[in-house]
Amino acid sequence: MQNYNFVLSANLHGGAVVANYPFDKSRDPRIRGRNTYAATPDDKIFRQLARTYSYAHSWMHKGWNCGDFFNEGITNGASWYSLSKGMQDFNYLYTNCFEITLELSCDKFPSESALPREWLANREALVSYLEQVHHGIKGMVYDENNNPISKAEISVAGISHDMTTGVDGDYFRLLLPGTYTVKASAPGYLPSSNTVTVGPAEAIQLHFYLKKAPKQSLKGKHHHGKKNISAHKASLKLGPR
């Protein structure tokens, strides 16, 4: 996940029927035995991703499954039960990938005869979920000579979760329909911002071209003496990067 610039993923579980989205781990202590909702900065889009799967599934969206009720067939992970070291939390915090957990059957080990029904129940939901990868913005980050810039940061105003470009300067950012201010930045370059309107269909292509940051010159009078020479060397070490 850290070597390849994945955008969207899901891990498949059994034992319940629900689409579970991050965060799985709550930082708040339990209050009278109840877990607390742990929202990511992208909570709205995670809810939409979970709903996309749930409503395309044959019965997940109905809510009542396996003796449990989940409104719209979705749940925040920590609100259900707090879990440390979950894959979906790791992906959100340490990679560019958005991931949810799909609990697909009441029986963790369904019989072979039940598999065709399970496949039919999930087939369209799997396809619909995969199609969500095409919503938001995507593009490249280049320097002034059209060379790709890797590990540049892509930030969206109002959402405190940044993406980074891949080794080829490519980026993908899932977003709901709306108008956003997007900024690209990288060490040694001046940041660049654009305003973009995202629609309900395919991802909007948005490229960035970053200019080199000007080098700041050090100006000062020449002084004699070891003490002043040492101070001058120190100022060079502490100068602009």
mmCIF file of C-alpha atoms in Angstrom:
data_model
loop_
_atom_site.group_PDB
_atom_site.id
_atom_site.type_symbol
_atom_site.label_atom_id
_atom_site.label_comp_id
_atom_site.label_asym_id
_atom_site.label_seq_id
_atom_site.Cartn_x
_atom_site.Cartn_y
_atom_site.Cartn_z
ATOM 1 C CA MET A 1 0.000 0.000 0.000
ATOM 2 C CA GLN A 2 2.886 2.370 0.662
ATOM 3 C CA ASN A 3 4.738 1.436 -2.527
ATOM 4 C CA TYR A 4 1.785 1.888 -4.890
ATOM 5 C CA ASN A 5 -0.574 4.843 -5.071
ATOM 6 C CA PHE A 6 -3.858 3.025 -4.389
ATOM 7 C CA VAL A 7 -7.012 5.125 -4.152
ATOM 8 C CA LEU A 8 -9.818 2.893 -2.884
ATOM 9 C CA SER A 9 -10.039 -0.550 -1.293
ATOM 10 C CA ALA A 10 -12.188 -2.783 0.896
ATOM 11 C CA ASN A 11 -11.515 -5.750 3.126
ATOM 12 C CA LEU A 12 -14.107 -8.508 3.317
ATOM 13 C CA HIS A 13 -15.231 -10.101 6.589
ATOM 14 C CA GLY A 14 -18.003 -12.370 7.848
ATOM 15 C CA GLY A 15 -20.087 -12.540 11.010
ATOM 16 C CA ALA A 16 -22.396 -9.587 10.287
ATOM 17 C CA VAL A 17 -23.956 -7.781 7.330
ATOM 18 C CA VAL A 18 -22.899 -4.141 7.356
ATOM 19 C CA ALA A 19 -20.545 -1.666 5.669
ATOM 20 C CA ASN A 20 -18.136 -0.396 8.324
ATOM 21 C CA TYR A 21 -16.101 2.792 7.796
ATOM 22 C CA PRO A 22 -13.234 4.504 9.725
ATOM 23 C CA PHE A 23 -12.205 5.237 12.308
ATOM 24 C CA ASP A 24 -12.244 1.817 13.946
ATOM 25 C CA LYS A 25 -10.367 3.063 16.996
ATOM 26 C CA SER A 26 -11.951 5.599 19.326
ATOM 27 C CA ARG A 27 -9.711 7.924 21.305
ATOM 28 C CA ASP A 28 -12.482 8.648 23.761
ATOM 29 C CA PRO A 29 -13.004 6.345 26.749
ATOM 30 C CA ARG A 30 -16.179 4.343 26.920
ATOM 31 C CA ILE A 31 -19.090 6.121 28.567
ATOM 32 C CA ARG A 32 -21.326 3.734 30.527
ATOM 33 C CA GLY A 33 -20.342 0.843 28.306
ATOM 34 C CA ARG A 34 -21.088 2.671 25.040
ATOM 35 C CA ASN A 35 -18.536 3.308 22.299
ATOM 36 C CA THR A 36 -18.257 6.736 20.740
ATOM 37 C CA TYR A 37 -18.358 7.793 17.089
ATOM 38 C CA ALA A 38 -14.846 8.422 15.750
ATOM 39 C CA ALA A 39 -15.151 10.496 12.589
ATOM 40 C CA THR A 40 -12.338 11.044 10.099
ATOM 41 C CA PRO A 41 -11.940 14.441 8.395
ATOM 42 C CA ASP A 42 -13.498 12.666 5.373
ATOM 43 C CA ASP A 43 -16.482 11.329 7.303
ATOM 44 C CA LYS A 44 -19.036 12.457 4.702
ATOM 45 C CA ILE A 45 -17.365 10.654 1.836
ATOM 46 C CA PHE A 46 -16.792 7.515 3.920
ATOM 47 C CA ARG A 47 -20.493 7.452 4.744
ATOM 48 C CA GLN A 48 -21.267 7.809 1.051
ATOM 49 C CA LEU A 49 -18.871 4.970 0.140
ATOM 50 C CA ALA A 50 -20.499 2.717 2.734
ATOM 51 C CA ARG A 51 -23.998 3.630 1.541
ATOM 52 C CA THR A 52 -23.011 2.934 -2.055
ATOM 53 C CA TYR A 53 -22.207 -0.654 -1.157
ATOM 54 C CA SER A 54 -25.113 -1.127 1.229
ATOM 55 C CA TYR A 55 -27.831 0.069 -1.158
ATOM 56 C CA ALA A 56 -26.423 -1.914 -4.088
ATOM 57 C CA HIS A 57 -26.408 -5.049 -1.914
ATOM 58 C CA SER A 58 -29.542 -7.180 -1.993
ATOM 59 C CA TRP A 59 -30.433 -6.755 1.689
ATOM 60 C CA MET A 60 -27.621 -4.990 3.605
ATOM 61 C CA HIS A 61 -29.412 -1.620 3.395
ATOM 62 C CA LYS A 62 -32.508 -2.976 5.136
ATOM 63 C CA GLY A 63 -30.699 -2.660 8.467
ATOM 64 C CA TRP A 64 -31.903 -5.745 10.342
ATOM 65 C CA ASN A 65 -29.388 -8.555 9.784
ATOM 66 C CA CYS A 66 -27.933 -11.283 11.988
ATOM 67 C CA GLY A 67 -29.953 -10.041 14.963
ATOM 68 C CA ASP A 68 -28.379 -6.545 14.772
ATOM 69 C CA PHE A 69 -29.724 -3.278 13.397
ATOM 70 C CA PHE A 70 -27.559 -0.794 11.486
ATOM 71 C CA ASN A 71 -29.352 2.205 10.015
ATOM 72 C CA GLU A 72 -28.989 2.085 6.211
ATOM 73 C CA GLY A 73 -26.756 -0.952 6.687
ATOM 74 C CA ILE A 74 -23.699 1.136 7.581
ATOM 75 C CA THR A 75 -21.763 1.925 10.767
ATOM 76 C CA ASN A 76 -18.795 3.859 12.013
ATOM 77 C CA GLY A 77 -16.293 1.283 13.238
ATOM 78 C CA ALA A 78 -15.628 2.790 16.650
ATOM 79 C CA SER A 79 -19.326 3.438 17.200
ATOM 80 C CA TRP A 80 -19.929 -0.309 16.754
ATOM 81 C CA TYR A 81 -16.928 -1.455 18.784
ATOM 82 C CA SER A 82 -13.462 0.061 19.169
ATOM 83 C CA LEU A 83 -10.671 -1.834 17.444
ATOM 84 C CA SER A 84 -6.943 -1.094 17.481
ATOM 85 C CA LYS A 85 -4.597 -1.610 14.511
ATOM 86 C CA GLY A 86 -7.349 -2.035 11.927
ATOM 87 C CA MET A 87 -6.413 -2.072 8.248
ATOM 88 C CA GLN A 88 -8.836 0.678 7.242
ATOM 89 C CA ASP A 89 -7.455 3.057 9.889
ATOM 90 C CA PHE A 90 -3.876 2.294 8.820
ATOM 91 C CA ASN A 91 -4.651 2.986 5.169
ATOM 92 C CA TYR A 92 -6.300 6.301 5.927
ATOM 93 C CA LEU A 93 -3.559 7.499 8.259
ATOM 94 C CA TYR A 94 -0.449 6.207 6.483
ATOM 95 C CA THR A 95 -1.328 5.865 2.783
ATOM 96 C CA ASN A 96 -3.438 7.674 0.183
ATOM 97 C CA CYS A 97 -6.027 4.902 0.168
ATOM 98 C CA PHE A 98 -9.596 5.084 1.478
ATOM 99 C CA GLU A 99 -10.780 1.714 2.777
ATOM 100 C CA ILE A 100 -13.923 0.340 4.390
ATOM 101 C CA THR A 101 -14.660 -3.050 5.931
ATOM 102 C CA LEU A 102 -17.483 -5.105 4.446
ATOM 103 C CA GLU A 103 -19.158 -7.644 6.700
ATOM 104 C CA LEU A 104 -20.918 -9.875 4.203
ATOM 105 C CA SER A 105 -22.623 -12.795 5.936
ATOM 106 C CA CYS A 106 -24.010 -13.833 9.295
ATOM 107 C CA ASP A 107 -22.190 -17.130 8.952
ATOM 108 C CA LYS A 108 -18.411 -16.750 8.956
ATOM 109 C CA PHE A 109 -18.112 -20.077 7.124
ATOM 110 C CA PRO A 110 -21.122 -20.385 4.786
ATOM 111 C CA SER A 111 -21.692 -23.713 3.088
ATOM 112 C CA GLU A 112 -20.854 -24.198 -0.560
ATOM 113 C CA SER A 113 -24.545 -24.284 -1.447
ATOM 114 C CA ALA A 114 -24.973 -20.760 -0.009
ATOM 115 C CA LEU A 115 -22.219 -19.201 -2.107
ATOM 116 C CA PRO A 116 -24.251 -18.566 -5.305
ATOM 117 C CA ARG A 117 -26.808 -16.560 -3.302
ATOM 118 C CA GLU A 118 -24.032 -14.601 -1.579
ATOM 119 C CA TRP A 119 -22.390 -13.879 -4.936
ATOM 120 C CA LEU A 120 -25.640 -12.550 -6.415
ATOM 121 C CA ALA A 121 -26.210 -10.413 -3.322
ATOM 122 C CA ASN A 122 -22.773 -8.795 -3.542
ATOM 123 C CA ARG A 123 -21.960 -8.717 -7.265
ATOM 124 C CA GLU A 124 -23.540 -5.359 -8.136
ATOM 125 C CA ALA A 125 -22.419 -3.859 -4.829
ATOM 126 C CA LEU A 126 -18.792 -4.733 -5.550
ATOM 127 C CA VAL A 127 -18.972 -3.136 -8.993
ATOM 128 C CA SER A 128 -20.750 -0.028 -7.689
ATOM 129 C CA TYR A 129 -18.152 0.383 -4.965
ATOM 130 C CA LEU A 130 -15.265 0.087 -7.431
ATOM 131 C CA GLU A 131 -16.845 2.760 -9.608
ATOM 132 C CA GLN A 132 -16.522 5.276 -6.751
ATOM 133 C CA VAL A 133 -12.810 5.518 -7.515
ATOM 134 C CA HIS A 134 -13.746 7.872 -10.366
ATOM 135 C CA HIS A 135 -15.237 10.612 -8.164
ATOM 136 C CA GLY A 136 -13.259 13.655 -7.059
ATOM 137 C CA ILE A 137 -10.112 15.103 -8.617
ATOM 138 C CA LYS A 138 -7.006 13.640 -10.179
ATOM 139 C CA GLY A 139 -3.941 14.936 -11.948
ATOM 140 C CA MET A 140 -0.213 15.488 -11.965
ATOM 141 C CA VAL A 141 2.197 17.799 -10.175
ATOM 142 C CA TYR A 142 5.057 19.096 -12.348
ATOM 143 C CA ASP A 143 7.908 21.541 -11.996
ATOM 144 C CA GLU A 144 8.487 24.363 -14.503
ATOM 145 C CA ASN A 145 10.272 21.959 -16.861
ATOM 146 C CA ASN A 146 7.395 19.447 -16.866
ATOM 147 C CA ASN A 147 9.280 17.049 -14.612
ATOM 148 C CA PRO A 148 6.965 15.165 -12.216
ATOM 149 C CA ILE A 149 7.317 15.961 -8.522
ATOM 150 C CA SER A 150 6.904 12.989 -6.207
ATOM 151 C CA LYS A 151 5.752 13.286 -2.590
ATOM 152 C CA ALA A 152 4.128 16.658 -3.206
ATOM 153 C CA GLU A 153 1.229 17.338 -0.858
ATOM 154 C CA ILE A 154 -2.306 17.900 -2.121
ATOM 155 C CA SER A 155 -4.491 19.655 0.432
ATOM 156 C CA VAL A 156 -8.149 20.632 0.270
ATOM 157 C CA ALA A 157 -9.305 23.646 2.257
ATOM 158 C CA GLY A 158 -11.618 22.618 5.076
ATOM 159 C CA ILE A 159 -10.511 18.966 5.112
ATOM 160 C CA SER A 160 -7.515 18.286 7.361
ATOM 161 C CA HIS A 161 -6.262 15.247 5.471
ATOM 162 C CA ASP A 162 -3.656 15.595 2.729
ATOM 163 C CA MET A 163 -2.717 13.322 -0.159
ATOM 164 C CA THR A 164 0.785 12.848 -1.577
ATOM 165 C CA THR A 165 1.807 12.357 -5.178
ATOM 166 C CA GLY A 166 3.251 9.052 -6.357
ATOM 167 C CA VAL A 167 6.701 8.472 -7.824
ATOM 168 C CA ASP A 168 5.433 9.714 -11.205
ATOM 169 C CA GLY A 169 3.878 12.872 -9.761
ATOM 170 C CA ASP A 170 0.346 11.499 -9.972
ATOM 171 C CA TYR A 171 -2.367 12.080 -7.387
ATOM 172 C CA PHE A 172 -5.991 11.112 -6.817
ATOM 173 C CA ARG A 173 -8.317 12.693 -4.279
ATOM 174 C CA LEU A 174 -11.809 11.337 -3.594
ATOM 175 C CA LEU A 175 -14.320 14.158 -3.049
ATOM 176 C CA LEU A 176 -18.082 14.585 -2.965
ATOM 177 C CA PRO A 177 -19.705 17.005 -5.439
ATOM 178 C CA GLY A 178 -18.990 20.614 -4.524
ATOM 179 C CA THR A 179 -16.550 23.487 -5.008
ATOM 180 C CA TYR A 180 -13.144 23.174 -3.396
ATOM 181 C CA THR A 181 -9.906 25.119 -3.064
ATOM 182 C CA VAL A 182 -7.028 22.723 -3.677
ATOM 183 C CA LYS A 183 -3.357 23.436 -3.002
ATOM 184 C CA ALA A 184 -0.229 21.600 -4.157
ATOM 185 C CA SER A 185 3.030 22.100 -2.287
ATOM 186 C CA ALA A 186 6.487 20.540 -2.147
ATOM 187 C CA PRO A 187 9.762 21.409 -0.401
ATOM 188 C CA GLY A 188 11.784 23.910 -2.439
ATOM 189 C CA TYR A 189 8.777 25.057 -4.498
ATOM 190 C CA LEU A 190 6.205 27.796 -4.218
ATOM 191 C CA PRO A 191 2.747 26.391 -3.457
ATOM 192 C CA SER A 192 0.008 26.669 -6.060
ATOM 193 C CA SER A 193 -3.763 26.795 -5.458
ATOM 194 C CA ASN A 194 -6.789 26.323 -7.691
ATOM 195 C CA THR A 195 -10.539 26.350 -7.190
ATOM 196 C CA VAL A 196 -12.364 23.434 -8.769
ATOM 197 C CA THR A 197 -15.985 22.302 -8.938
ATOM 198 C CA VAL A 198 -16.521 18.558 -8.645
ATOM 199 C CA GLY A 199 -19.628 17.069 -10.223
ATOM 200 C CA PRO A 200 -21.435 13.768 -9.625
ATOM 201 C CA ALA A 201 -19.869 12.057 -12.648
ATOM 202 C CA GLU A 202 -16.234 11.401 -13.531
ATOM 203 C CA ALA A 203 -13.252 12.833 -11.671
ATOM 204 C CA ILE A 204 -12.098 16.335 -12.627
ATOM 205 C CA GLN A 205 -8.568 16.544 -13.991
ATOM 206 C CA LEU A 206 -6.491 19.194 -12.239
ATOM 207 C CA HIS A 207 -2.747 19.559 -12.881
ATOM 208 C CA PHE A 208 -0.316 21.732 -10.938
ATOM 209 C CA TYR A 209 2.906 23.374 -12.125
ATOM 210 C CA LEU A 210 5.123 24.477 -9.253
ATOM 211 C CA LYS A 211 7.818 27.129 -9.534
ATOM 212 C CA LYS A 212 11.096 26.892 -7.689
ATOM 213 C CA ALA A 213 11.184 28.976 -4.526
ATOM 214 C CA PRO A 214 13.622 31.910 -4.834
ATOM 215 C CA LYS A 215 16.873 31.536 -2.969
ATOM 216 C CA GLN A 216 17.411 34.108 -0.267
ATOM 217 C CA SER A 217 20.860 35.691 -0.267
ATOM 218 C CA LEU A 218 22.774 36.397 2.924
ATOM 219 C CA LYS A 219 23.956 39.988 3.233
ATOM 220 C CA GLY A 220 26.268 41.345 5.900
ATOM 221 C CA LYS A 221 29.425 43.279 6.555
ATOM 222 C CA HIS A 222 32.795 41.559 6.599
ATOM 223 C CA HIS A 223 34.293 41.411 10.100
ATOM 224 C CA HIS A 224 37.737 40.395 11.241
ATOM 225 C CA GLY A 225 38.501 38.168 14.178
ATOM 226 C CA LYS A 226 37.845 34.527 15.031
ATOM 227 C CA LYS A 227 34.719 35.296 16.990
ATOM 228 C CA ASN A 228 33.071 37.084 14.086
ATOM 229 C CA ILE A 229 34.152 34.411 11.606
ATOM 230 C CA SER A 230 32.566 31.725 13.783
ATOM 231 C CA ALA A 231 29.368 33.739 14.007
ATOM 232 C CA HIS A 232 29.342 34.134 10.212
ATOM 233 C CA LYS A 233 29.686 30.374 9.748
ATOM 234 C CA ALA A 234 26.852 29.783 12.173
ATOM 235 C CA SER A 235 24.618 32.176 10.260
ATOM 236 C CA LEU A 236 25.293 30.237 7.058
ATOM 237 C CA LYS A 237 24.283 26.987 8.726
ATOM 238 C CA LEU A 238 21.076 28.525 10.013
ATOM 239 C CA GLY A 239 20.196 30.246 6.772
ATOM 240 C CA PRO A 240 17.224 29.475 4.561
ATOM 241 C CA ARG A 241 16.899 25.890 3.385
#
